[in-house]
Each structure stands twice: as structure tokens, then as C-alpha cells.
Amino acid sequence: MVNSVVSYRRVGRVGVITVDYPPVNAVGLAVRAGLVAALAQGVEDADAAVLLLVAAGRTFMAGADIREFGKPHQPPILPEVIAAFDACPKTIVASIHGTALGGGLEIAMACHYRVALRSAKLGMPEVKLGLMPGSGGTQRLPRLIGPTRALDMILSGDPVSAAQALADGLIDAVDDGEAALAVGLRVAERACAEDWPAHPTSGRTDRITGIDPALFTAQRTALDKRAPHLFSPQRCVDAVEAAVTLPFAEGVARERALFLACMESPQRAGLIHAFFAEREVAKVPGLPANTPKRDVRTVAVIGAGTMGGGIAMCFANAGFPVRLLDTGAGALDRGVQAIGRIYEASAQKGKLTAEQVDARMALIHPTLSYDDLCDADLVIEAAFENMEVKRRIFAELDRVCKAGAILATNTSTLDINAIADATRRPQDVVGMHFFSPANVMKLLENVRGERTAEDVVATVMDLARRIGKVGVLVGVCYGFVGNRILHQRGREVMTLVDEGATPEQADRVLTAFGFPLGHFAMTDLAGVDVGWRIREQRRASGDPEAQAVNWLDRLAEQGRFGQKTGAGVYRYEPGSRNPLPDPAVEALIAEDRAQRGLTPRPVSDDEIRDRCLYAMVNEAAKILEEGIAARPVDIDAIWLHGYGFPAHRGGLLFWADQVGLPVIAKAIEGYHTTLGGAHWALSPLLRRLADEGRGFCDL
């Protein structure tokens, strides 16, 4: 043994260096030190003609140890380890299984030959954390696969298959064997027999000569459009360009300087928080890890509309048989056809094979009868957002469903407890709030009612993972967490338009902050009619929180429902999703102001940003006080994965901590004084944290 996580031994004429650092062989300090020591031992071993690098466990090396980020570097740092492998006088073969990611792939590229099991994946995901490869990866990868493909891999952060890696030139062979050690020994023994020379990647230049500089100009222009707010992607382009234009040593130095600039960027901290948030929310406070889960093998979905069809696809994609029920034959047929069209479109883009389309469609069984749901383990209602409609459906489910079946509602605003009261089994009722389009959006807001059983909670949280969603557990209130906060932003942005802002200005401010869509463009995408019908119901019920009829409601009354009708807050050319300002809407807003005696004034971009976001933070603090969300990270994950909060800012409450809670609290108190309204009353939790000089991160 070299140390507790890296060993060296010789098998015949092959010196074998093995990394064994569960669970993913992250390249932490012990691994780095062990690799240097094992390499030195292999070089000194006169009986070892060739060296072999392998990893134990389920994977090769899955990148740097993220727990070391932000801490002082302890030698040997990764560039030093990699430089030692690159300069090794003996031939080194890397045998890859599982995943070789980030620093793990950089180490493999410093070896002289690479073989991978066919199931392996290789990638450089650093850009997803606001970083870039910083140990020679941007210099060696272009030398192996050319700068165009290198930029594709580095800028996407997505791994490639072993077959693709072989086609690109990243690896030298793919093997169908099951064990990386056996495959690696076979290749290393061949290297011994055929006397393969040490062939450092750093010395290769054939793939980086004669490159048109326009490649890098085009990449920068594309990034300006695709990711205008992000820092690290542009640095990645700079580094790959350095690989083409500078000698290797100078390119490595340039890469390191760019990497350190990324490390110092606040975006890195935000993206790493977002990365951990996705994992943290799967752990429910107070729910023991060994809580039993109900066995869910068959699923039923009620409602074959856009949402119900998308939910059915989520489960079919994960291999679950799905009963899709609608009460009308025409609606059911249209729903199934729409699912088929979405799958066919994916196949045309190369994302699915024809066989996969057929297999998924075969899992969806349409029905018009509730009696066909009698054997379902989980039923998800995705009907019209109306309490009486949902209560009738749940009373029928109570009649037909087997004991122990989980009865879930996809409501986005309604009281789960009132829906559960329509059954004799409220312990089996839970909210599963999918986001549209359900087959695309990652967020799943799981809503625990007053009497929802713990095993139901554990089951739906596990199901979120099984169908590829980020599941977050929340409590019952109007709008739950995501829509309740969105409601406050909507209230504020409408007030700002009343005061003199335009919808286009408000949307521009939000997209400049990093949201993919502004509030009004998002309203058009979701459907102006959706919010209108909810507001109409609240007004009809006498809800004191219901707002008076506004210009947005009048748009809906005119049939301007958004993108689906070609006009909403904006107008849309046929076949286009590009929102265009509409003079008719401007006139409607002016008329609405005049009727209410409002005189418009200039509204600054800063005021729009602060009022929209601070209203969201204040409401989020109230949600935490009430226990609707258990932790700030839950709110961050909901807004990151369901509402497009910019990941480089970490999440709503992470961002609030960066701004400073005293700053936000003072501004909210000012708005309460000048604007009035209960919604501007400062959250006691926010006040306390600000007074104590603490942040949401301290909760």
C-alpha cells in the first residue's frame, strides 16, 4: 500500500496503480498524494515495464473533491500530479470504467494510452459549477480531439459515451469486458509485448495546427446570446484558444490563471450552492431515512390534457405502466396523439430511437372508466383547477382504488386537506405538483397534508428521484411555496406597470438579472387564462385576498390567452414564440390607469428589480416562519428548478444573503411606509436575522 486510498503492486511486467476512495474516487488530497507516491514507486520498480492506472469500486475518478473548494490548496495540487504522469518515462495505460469526469479525466489524459469499458462515460462538467478544467484539461483535450469537439465537451459539461470518445480520439480503445482491471492488464501486457512508447499528450500538435481563429470568435458570439450572464464559459473559450496559439507550458499557465479567476467569481459559489441544493432537498427533516416506502409499480393519471399527458410521459419514460383516464373519448384521443407527437419529435432530433418511442407509447394505456384504476398503486389527478371538480374525482377514487393506493393531486394552489376530506383515507392523499411542461421541467413540489402518512411522503419523494425530478417537500397553503412567492412577484410587477413601467421594461429587467423569461412573457407561455380563471374563482368565493379586475383580466376576457392564441400581453407572429410589444395592450394599460385615476411616472430598472425580488424574499421568509418550507435550501431548489431562478446566483435566499439581509430589510420597511399593503409588512424572521447580522444560511 502507498497510503490508505492508493496502492501499487506488480502483475508480471505491469505495475498497477489502484485508486480506492469510495464512493466515487474523488481526487482529494489523499488520492493526489497517493498517486504521486505510487507513480514514483512504479518508475523505480525495475521489473515494471509498463504502468497501469485503474480505480476500484463502481467508477474511475469522478472529478475533484468538491468539499475542498474554497479551502487553501494543499500539495500536491492536481496540476502537479498530472504533470508527473505526463512526464513519466515509462508508458502508462489508463483503464476507465464508470465515469471519468473533470480532474479524473484530466489524469487519464495525462496517461499515454486510454482504454474504456463500453459502458463508461467521460466528461468535463466544471462549467456547470461556474468553473473550467484547471489542470491541463483545456490544453490536452484539444490535442486529442481538436478544438471544436473540445469546446463542445467543455462548454456543455455533458459526458460522452465510450463509443463517442473513441470516435473523437479521446481514448484509444473500447472493450466489452466487465472488469477495468482485467481489460487494463490485457492492454498493458500488449503494450509490453509490442514496446509501445511513452506518448505524452502534451507533445501532440497534429489536431491543433491550422485552426481558423474564426472558430473562437463564433463561439464567443454564440455564448453572448446563449449564456450572456455567465463568466466561466467565456474563460473556457479563452483557454482552448490558448491551446491552439501558445506553446503547451504557456497554455497551461494561461489556463491556470483563468481557472483561478473562475474560482474567485461569485458565480462559482452560487452554482456550487445550487449543485448541493438539488441533493440536499431529497433529505426530509424529521423523516427517518429508514421510513418504509409503498411499492409503486403501476400508475394512473386522470386528465389527458397538456399536464396529464406530460405526467404520463414522466412515468412511461421511467418504465412505469400508466393508465391515462379522461371522461371524453375525443379528449382522450387528442391527449394520446399529442404524446405520440412529442415522442416522434424527440426521435426526429435523435434523442430517442423508434424502438424507444414504441416502447414508451406501449406503456400508456388510455381508458374512459374509473374502474380500470382499481389496481393502480399511485393515481395522480391532473384535472381542471377547481375544488369541486377535484373533490368529486377523489370521492370516485375512494370508491374504486385498492387499499393502500396513493391518491395524489396535481393542484398548484388548492387546499390538499379539503381534497383529502372527500375520501375516507386522508392518510393516503398527497400533493404532487408537477410543472409545465411536466415531461421537461425538473421540479416536483410534493405537498404533505395534515394527515398524509409518513410512508406516503417517503414514497413520493423517492418517486421524484426515480422519474428524474428534483422533489421538494412542502406544506399546505395557497400556492404552496413556488406559486405563493410567484404571486407576490406578480402583484408587484403589476403594481409597477400601474405606476408607469411597461411590461417590456419589467421583463427586460428580470431577464437581465438572469431569468430565462420575464414575468409577462412567462404569463403568455403558461396562458393568461390560467391565472385569470384562478382569480375569477377567488373573487367568486369572496376571498378577501382576491385582487380587483385588472388589465390582465381584460386581456383574457378578449380571448388573448398568450402564445397559444397568438396574442396575450405580447403579440406573436405565426409560428414564432418571439414576444412583440403590442400597441393595443399599451392602450389598454393606459385606459386602465385613467379609470383608476393613476398618473404614470418614470420607473427605474433598479426599482423594478429590487421591488420584485425583495417582495419574493420577504414572502419566502414568511413561508419559513410558518413551516410551509422546512429550510431555505428547499425554497432555493424550488425556484431554481421550477421558475428559472438563475443558477449562477445560487437561489433566491442564497442571493439574498449575498445582497445582505440588513439592506433588504431596510428597503422593505421603506416600501411598507411609502406603498402600504400587508404584503410589505416585514417578516419577523427577516427582521431578526438582519438585526443579528445573520443570513438564511445560518438557519
PDB file of N, CA and C in Angstrom, residues 267-337:
ATOM      1  N   GLN A 267     -20.081  33.713  -9.013  1.00  0.00           N
ATOM      2  CA  GLN A 267     -20.912  32.730  -9.703  1.00  0.00           C
ATOM      3  C   GLN A 267     -20.538  31.315  -9.303  1.00  0.00           C
ATOM      4  N   ARG A 268     -19.248  31.086  -9.015  1.00  0.00           N
ATOM      5  CA  ARG A 268     -18.821  29.747  -8.613  1.00  0.00           C
ATOM      6  C   ARG A 268     -19.519  29.339  -7.325  1.00  0.00           C
ATOM      7  N   ALA A 269     -19.569  30.245  -6.353  1.00  0.00           N
ATOM      8  CA  ALA A 269     -20.231  29.932  -5.088  1.00  0.00           C
ATOM      9  C   ALA A 269     -21.717  29.678  -5.300  1.00  0.00           C
ATOM     10  N   GLY A 270     -22.338  30.474  -6.159  1.00  0.00           N
ATOM     11  CA  GLY A 270     -23.759  30.289  -6.428  1.00  0.00           C
ATOM     12  C   GLY A 270     -24.055  28.960  -7.083  1.00  0.00           C
ATOM     13  N   LEU A 271     -23.276  28.600  -8.076  1.00  0.00           N
ATOM     14  CA  LEU A 271     -23.516  27.353  -8.800  1.00  0.00           C
ATOM     15  C   LEU A 271     -23.223  26.133  -7.932  1.00  0.00           C
ATOM     16  N   ILE A 272     -22.232  26.234  -7.069  1.00  0.00           N
ATOM     17  CA  ILE A 272     -21.962  25.110  -6.170  1.00  0.00           C
ATOM     18  C   ILE A 272     -23.094  24.968  -5.151  1.00  0.00           C
ATOM     19  N   HIS A 273     -23.619  26.089  -4.652  1.00  0.00           N
ATOM     20  CA  HIS A 273     -24.779  26.014  -3.753  1.00  0.00           C
ATOM     21  C   HIS A 273     -25.958  25.356  -4.475  1.00  0.00           C
ATOM     22  N   ALA A 274     -26.186  25.748  -5.721  1.00  0.00           N
ATOM     23  CA  ALA A 274     -27.278  25.147  -6.488  1.00  0.00           C
ATOM     24  C   ALA A 274     -27.046  23.653  -6.682  1.00  0.00           C
ATOM     25  N   PHE A 275     -25.804  23.263  -6.908  1.00  0.00           N
ATOM     26  CA  PHE A 275     -25.448  21.853  -7.086  1.00  0.00           C
ATOM     27  C   PHE A 275     -25.795  21.047  -5.833  1.00  0.00           C
ATOM     28  N   PHE A 276     -25.402  21.553  -4.669  1.00  0.00           N
ATOM     29  CA  PHE A 276     -25.677  20.834  -3.427  1.00  0.00           C
ATOM     30  C   PHE A 276     -27.152  20.905  -3.052  1.00  0.00           C
ATOM     31  N   ALA A 277     -27.829  22.000  -3.407  1.00  0.00           N
ATOM     32  CA  ALA A 277     -29.243  22.143  -3.070  1.00  0.00           C
ATOM     33  C   ALA A 277     -30.066  21.016  -3.673  1.00  0.00           C
ATOM     34  N   GLU A 278     -29.765  20.670  -4.911  1.00  0.00           N
ATOM     35  CA  GLU A 278     -30.508  19.607  -5.586  1.00  0.00           C
ATOM     36  C   GLU A 278     -30.415  18.294  -4.818  1.00  0.00           C
ATOM     37  N   ARG A 279     -29.295  18.047  -4.172  1.00  0.00           N
ATOM     38  CA  ARG A 279     -29.104  16.810  -3.417  1.00  0.00           C
ATOM     39  C   ARG A 279     -29.655  16.905  -2.001  1.00  0.00           C
ATOM     40  N   GLU A 280     -29.544  18.096  -1.418  1.00  0.00           N
ATOM     41  CA  GLU A 280     -29.955  18.261  -0.023  1.00  0.00           C
ATOM     42  C   GLU A 280     -31.460  18.134   0.150  1.00  0.00           C
ATOM     43  N   VAL A 281     -32.228  18.618  -0.818  1.00  0.00           N
ATOM     44  CA  VAL A 281     -33.687  18.626  -0.641  1.00  0.00           C
ATOM     45  C   VAL A 281     -34.286  17.228  -0.642  1.00  0.00           C
ATOM     46  N   ALA A 282     -33.550  16.240  -1.119  1.00  0.00           N
ATOM     47  CA  ALA A 282     -34.058  14.867  -1.095  1.00  0.00           C
ATOM     48  C   ALA A 282     -34.146  14.330   0.328  1.00  0.00           C
ATOM     49  N   LYS A 283     -33.414  14.945   1.257  1.00  0.00           N
ATOM     50  CA  LYS A 283     -33.435  14.512   2.662  1.00  0.00           C
ATOM     51  C   LYS A 283     -34.485  15.344   3.398  1.00  0.00           C
ATOM     52  N   VAL A 284     -35.532  14.696   3.880  1.00  0.00           N
ATOM     53  CA  VAL A 284     -36.633  15.411   4.525  1.00  0.00           C
ATOM     54  C   VAL A 284     -36.369  15.502   6.025  1.00  0.00           C
ATOM     55  N   PRO A 285     -36.241  16.707   6.574  1.00  0.00           N
ATOM     56  CA  PRO A 285     -36.025  16.837   8.019  1.00  0.00           C
ATOM     57  C   PRO A 285     -37.149  16.155   8.805  1.00  0.00           C
ATOM     58  N   GLY A 286     -36.762  15.368   9.796  1.00  0.00           N
ATOM     59  CA  GLY A 286     -37.743  14.709  10.640  1.00  0.00           C
ATOM     60  C   GLY A 286     -38.277  13.403  10.090  1.00  0.00           C
ATOM     61  N   LEU A 287     -37.925  13.066   8.854  1.00  0.00           N
ATOM     62  CA  LEU A 287     -38.383  11.800   8.267  1.00  0.00           C
ATOM     63  C   LEU A 287     -37.207  10.824   8.306  1.00  0.00           C
ATOM     64  N   PRO A 288     -37.275   9.791   9.139  1.00  0.00           N
ATOM     65  CA  PRO A 288     -36.140   8.860   9.240  1.00  0.00           C
ATOM     66  C   PRO A 288     -35.776   8.260   7.893  1.00  0.00           C
ATOM     67  N   ALA A 289     -34.486   8.083   7.666  1.00  0.00           N
ATOM     68  CA  ALA A 289     -34.014   7.548   6.389  1.00  0.00           C
ATOM     69  C   ALA A 289     -34.532   6.153   6.126  1.00  0.00           C
ATOM     70  N   ASN A 290     -34.870   5.419   7.197  1.00  0.00           N
ATOM     71  CA  ASN A 290     -35.356   4.041   7.025  1.00  0.00           C
ATOM     72  C   ASN A 290     -36.874   3.945   6.992  1.00  0.00           C
ATOM     73  N   THR A 291     -37.558   5.083   6.804  1.00  0.00           N
ATOM     74  CA  THR A 291     -39.021   5.052   6.696  1.00  0.00           C
ATOM     75  C   THR A 291     -39.426   4.132   5.542  1.00  0.00           C
ATOM     76  N   PRO A 292     -40.315   3.173   5.780  1.00  0.00           N
ATOM     77  CA  PRO A 292     -40.709   2.262   4.687  1.00  0.00           C
ATOM     78  C   PRO A 292     -41.412   3.006   3.564  1.00  0.00           C
ATOM     79  N   LYS A 293     -41.297   2.468   2.363  1.00  0.00           N
ATOM     80  CA  LYS A 293     -41.946   3.057   1.189  1.00  0.00           C
ATOM     81  C   LYS A 293     -42.964   2.072   0.635  1.00  0.00           C
ATOM     82  N   ARG A 294     -44.027   2.593   0.095  1.00  0.00           N
ATOM     83  CA  ARG A 294     -45.025   1.746  -0.540  1.00  0.00           C
ATOM     84  C   ARG A 294     -44.516   1.298  -1.910  1.00  0.00           C
ATOM     85  N   ASP A 295     -44.924   0.118  -2.289  1.00  0.00           N
ATOM     86  CA  ASP A 295     -44.477  -0.459  -3.555  1.00  0.00           C
ATOM     87  C   ASP A 295     -45.301   0.133  -4.700  1.00  0.00           C
ATOM     88  N   VAL A 296     -44.671   0.929  -5.539  1.00  0.00           N
ATOM     89  CA  VAL A 296     -45.365   1.551  -6.675  1.00  0.00           C
ATOM     90  C   VAL A 296     -44.825   0.951  -7.963  1.00  0.00           C
ATOM     91  N   ARG A 297     -45.678   0.188  -8.632  1.00  0.00           N
ATOM     92  CA  ARG A 297     -45.299  -0.425  -9.904  1.00  0.00           C
ATOM     93  C   ARG A 297     -46.188   0.029 -11.058  1.00  0.00           C
ATOM     94  N   THR A 298     -47.433   0.387 -10.739  1.00  0.00           N
ATOM     95  CA  THR A 298     -48.361   0.843 -11.784  1.00  0.00           C
ATOM     96  C   THR A 298     -48.926   2.199 -11.379  1.00  0.00           C
ATOM     97  N   VAL A 299     -49.112   3.059 -12.368  1.00  0.00           N
ATOM     98  CA  VAL A 299     -49.532   4.442 -12.124  1.00  0.00           C
ATOM     99  C   VAL A 299     -50.746   4.740 -12.990  1.00  0.00           C
ATOM    100  N   ALA A 300     -51.643   5.571 -12.472  1.00  0.00           N
ATOM    101  CA  ALA A 300     -52.762   6.078 -13.269  1.00  0.00           C
ATOM    102  C   ALA A 300     -52.740   7.600 -13.218  1.00  0.00           C
ATOM    103  N   VAL A 301     -53.118   8.223 -14.322  1.00  0.00           N
ATOM    104  CA  VAL A 301     -53.182   9.681 -14.410  1.00  0.00           C
ATOM    105  C   VAL A 301     -54.574  10.055 -14.889  1.00  0.00           C
ATOM    106  N   ILE A 302     -55.203  10.986 -14.200  1.00  0.00           N
ATOM    107  CA  ILE A 302     -56.548  11.432 -14.562  1.00  0.00           C
ATOM    108  C   ILE A 302     -56.451  12.777 -15.249  1.00  0.00           C
ATOM    109  N   GLY A 303     -56.904  12.820 -16.486  1.00  0.00           N
ATOM    110  CA  GLY A 303     -56.830  14.036 -17.288  1.00  0.00           C
ATOM    111  C   GLY A 303     -55.800  13.880 -18.379  1.00  0.00           C
ATOM    112  N   ALA A 304     -56.250  13.905 -19.636  1.00  0.00           N
ATOM    113  CA  ALA A 304     -55.347  13.682 -20.770  1.00  0.00           C
ATOM    114  C   ALA A 304     -54.959  14.985 -21.458  1.00  0.00           C
ATOM    115  N   GLY A 305     -55.088  16.098 -20.732  1.00  0.00           N
ATOM    116  CA  GLY A 305     -54.674  17.376 -21.294  1.00  0.00           C
ATOM    117  C   GLY A 305     -53.166  17.520 -21.287  1.00  0.00           C
ATOM    118  N   THR A 306     -52.712  18.748 -21.470  1.00  0.00           N
ATOM    119  CA  THR A 306     -51.271  19.002 -21.548  1.00  0.00           C
ATOM    120  C   THR A 306     -50.544  18.522 -20.305  1.00  0.00           C
ATOM    121  N   MET A 307     -51.083  18.848 -19.129  1.00  0.00           N
ATOM    122  CA  MET A 307     -50.416  18.463 -17.889  1.00  0.00           C
ATOM    123  C   MET A 307     -50.519  16.960 -17.652  1.00  0.00           C
ATOM    124  N   GLY A 308     -51.701  16.402 -17.795  1.00  0.00           N
ATOM    125  CA  GLY A 308     -51.861  14.971 -17.566  1.00  0.00           C
ATOM    126  C   GLY A 308     -51.036  14.137 -18.526  1.00  0.00           C
ATOM    127  N   GLY A 309     -51.010  14.542 -19.793  1.00  0.00           N
ATOM    128  CA  GLY A 309     -50.191  13.821 -20.764  1.00  0.00           C
ATOM    129  C   GLY A 309     -48.720  13.898 -20.421  1.00  0.00           C
ATOM    130  N   GLY A 310     -48.255  15.078 -19.978  1.00  0.00           N
ATOM    131  CA  GLY A 310     -46.854  15.226 -19.597  1.00  0.00           C
ATOM    132  C   GLY A 310     -46.496  14.367 -18.397  1.00  0.00           C
ATOM    133  N   ILE A 311     -47.406  14.289 -17.418  1.00  0.00           N
ATOM    134  CA  ILE A 311     -47.157  13.452 -16.237  1.00  0.00           C
ATOM    135  C   ILE A 311     -47.093  11.983 -16.645  1.00  0.00           C
ATOM    136  N   ALA A 312     -48.016  11.561 -17.518  1.00  0.00           N
ATOM    137  CA  ALA A 312     -47.991  10.175 -18.002  1.00  0.00           C
ATOM    138  C   ALA A 312     -46.652   9.866 -18.662  1.00  0.00           C
ATOM    139  N   MET A 313     -46.122  10.810 -19.428  1.00  0.00           N
ATOM    140  CA  MET A 313     -44.830  10.614 -20.085  1.00  0.00           C
ATOM    141  C   MET A 313     -43.705  10.472 -19.059  1.00  0.00           C
ATOM    142  N   CYS A 314     -43.755  11.261 -17.978  1.00  0.00           N
ATOM    143  CA  CYS A 314     -42.714  11.172 -16.952  1.00  0.00           C
ATOM    144  C   CYS A 314     -42.572   9.740 -16.453  1.00  0.00           C
ATOM    145  N   PHE A 315     -43.706   9.090 -16.209  1.00  0.00           N
ATOM    146  CA  PHE A 315     -43.661   7.732 -15.665  1.00  0.00           C
ATOM    147  C   PHE A 315     -43.363   6.704 -16.747  1.00  0.00           C
ATOM    148  N   ALA A 316     -43.901   6.889 -17.935  1.00  0.00           N
ATOM    149  CA  ALA A 316     -43.582   5.964 -19.027  1.00  0.00           C
ATOM    150  C   ALA A 316     -42.093   6.027 -19.358  1.00  0.00           C
ATOM    151  N   ASN A 317     -41.524   7.218 -19.318  1.00  0.00           N
ATOM    152  CA  ASN A 317     -40.088   7.372 -19.580  1.00  0.00           C
ATOM    153  C   ASN A 317     -39.249   6.570 -18.594  1.00  0.00           C
ATOM    154  N   ALA A 318     -39.784   6.411 -17.370  1.00  0.00           N
ATOM    155  CA  ALA A 318     -39.065   5.675 -16.324  1.00  0.00           C
ATOM    156  C   ALA A 318     -39.463   4.202 -16.277  1.00  0.00           C
ATOM    157  N   GLY A 319     -40.281   3.765 -17.242  1.00  0.00           N
ATOM    158  CA  GLY A 319     -40.621   2.348 -17.339  1.00  0.00           C
ATOM    159  C   GLY A 319     -41.866   1.920 -16.591  1.00  0.00           C
ATOM    160  N   PHE A 320     -42.664   2.872 -16.084  1.00  0.00           N
ATOM    161  CA  PHE A 320     -43.889   2.516 -15.369  1.00  0.00           C
ATOM    162  C   PHE A 320     -45.052   2.344 -16.347  1.00  0.00           C
ATOM    163  N   PRO A 321     -45.842   1.288 -16.225  1.00  0.00           N
ATOM    164  CA  PRO A 321     -47.103   1.228 -16.979  1.00  0.00           C
ATOM    165  C   PRO A 321     -48.060   2.301 -16.447  1.00  0.00           C
ATOM    166  N   VAL A 322     -48.745   2.997 -17.351  1.00  0.00           N
ATOM    167  CA  VAL A 322     -49.592   4.125 -16.963  1.00  0.00           C
ATOM    168  C   VAL A 322     -50.982   3.965 -17.570  1.00  0.00           C
ATOM    169  N   ARG A 323     -52.003   4.061 -16.729  1.00  0.00           N
ATOM    170  CA  ARG A 323     -53.382   4.194 -17.209  1.00  0.00           C
ATOM    171  C   ARG A 323     -53.679   5.685 -17.323  1.00  0.00           C
ATOM    172  N   LEU A 324     -54.060   6.129 -18.501  1.00  0.00           N
ATOM    173  CA  LEU A 324     -54.391   7.538 -18.732  1.00  0.00           C
ATOM    174  C   LEU A 324     -55.896   7.649 -18.928  1.00  0.00           C
ATOM    175  N   LEU A 325     -56.564   8.306 -17.963  1.00  0.00           N
ATOM    176  CA  LEU A 325     -58.027   8.374 -17.985  1.00  0.00           C
ATOM    177  C   LEU A 325     -58.505   9.771 -18.333  1.00  0.00           C
ATOM    178  N   ASP A 326     -59.529   9.816 -19.170  1.00  0.00           N
ATOM    179  CA  ASP A 326     -60.275  11.048 -19.396  1.00  0.00           C
ATOM    180  C   ASP A 326     -61.724  10.661 -19.580  1.00  0.00           C
ATOM    181  N   THR A 327     -62.621  11.582 -19.276  1.00  0.00           N
ATOM    182  CA  THR A 327     -64.043  11.243 -19.336  1.00  0.00           C
ATOM    183  C   THR A 327     -64.618  11.395 -20.739  1.00  0.00           C
ATOM    184  N   GLY A 328     -63.871  12.034 -21.644  1.00  0.00           N
ATOM    185  CA  GLY A 328     -64.344  12.198 -23.013  1.00  0.00           C
ATOM    186  C   GLY A 328     -63.458  11.464 -23.998  1.00  0.00           C
ATOM    187  N   ALA A 329     -64.065  10.710 -24.896  1.00  0.00           N
ATOM    188  CA  ALA A 329     -63.273   9.930 -25.856  1.00  0.00           C
ATOM    189  C   ALA A 329     -62.437  10.843 -26.751  1.00  0.00           C
ATOM    190  N   GLY A 330     -63.007  11.967 -27.167  1.00  0.00           N
ATOM    191  CA  GLY A 330     -62.264  12.880 -28.028  1.00  0.00           C
ATOM    192  C   GLY A 330     -61.056  13.462 -27.331  1.00  0.00           C
ATOM    193  N   ALA A 331     -61.243  13.892 -26.079  1.00  0.00           N
ATOM    194  CA  ALA A 331     -60.135  14.455 -25.313  1.00  0.00           C
ATOM    195  C   ALA A 331     -59.054  13.409 -25.076  1.00  0.00           C
ATOM    196  N   LEU A 332     -59.477  12.180 -24.819  1.00  0.00           N
ATOM    197  CA  LEU A 332     -58.513  11.103 -24.579  1.00  0.00           C
ATOM    198  C   LEU A 332     -57.699  10.826 -25.836  1.00  0.00           C
ATOM    199  N   ASP A 333     -58.377  10.744 -26.982  1.00  0.00           N
ATOM    200  CA  ASP A 333     -57.668  10.500 -28.240  1.00  0.00           C
ATOM    201  C   ASP A 333     -56.687  11.628 -28.550  1.00  0.00           C
ATOM    202  N   ARG A 334     -57.136  12.866 -28.337  1.00  0.00           N
ATOM    203  CA  ARG A 334     -56.246  14.001 -28.606  1.00  0.00           C
ATOM    204  C   ARG A 334     -55.035  13.971 -27.682  1.00  0.00           C
ATOM    205  N   GLY A 335     -55.250  13.577 -26.432  1.00  0.00           N
ATOM    206  CA  GLY A 335     -54.150  13.515 -25.485  1.00  0.00           C
ATOM    207  C   GLY A 335     -53.111  12.478 -25.868  1.00  0.00           C
ATOM    208  N   VAL A 336     -53.575  11.301 -26.262  1.00  0.00           N
ATOM    209  CA  VAL A 336     -52.648  10.235 -26.668  1.00  0.00           C
ATOM    210  C   VAL A 336     -51.898  10.632 -27.939  1.00  0.00           C
ATOM    211  N   GLN A 337     -52.603  11.266 -28.864  1.00  0.00           N
ATOM    212  CA  GLN A 337     -51.955  11.709 -30.099  1.00  0.00           C
ATOM    213  C   GLN A 337     -50.895  12.774 -29.809  1.00  0.00           C
TER     214      GLN A 337
END
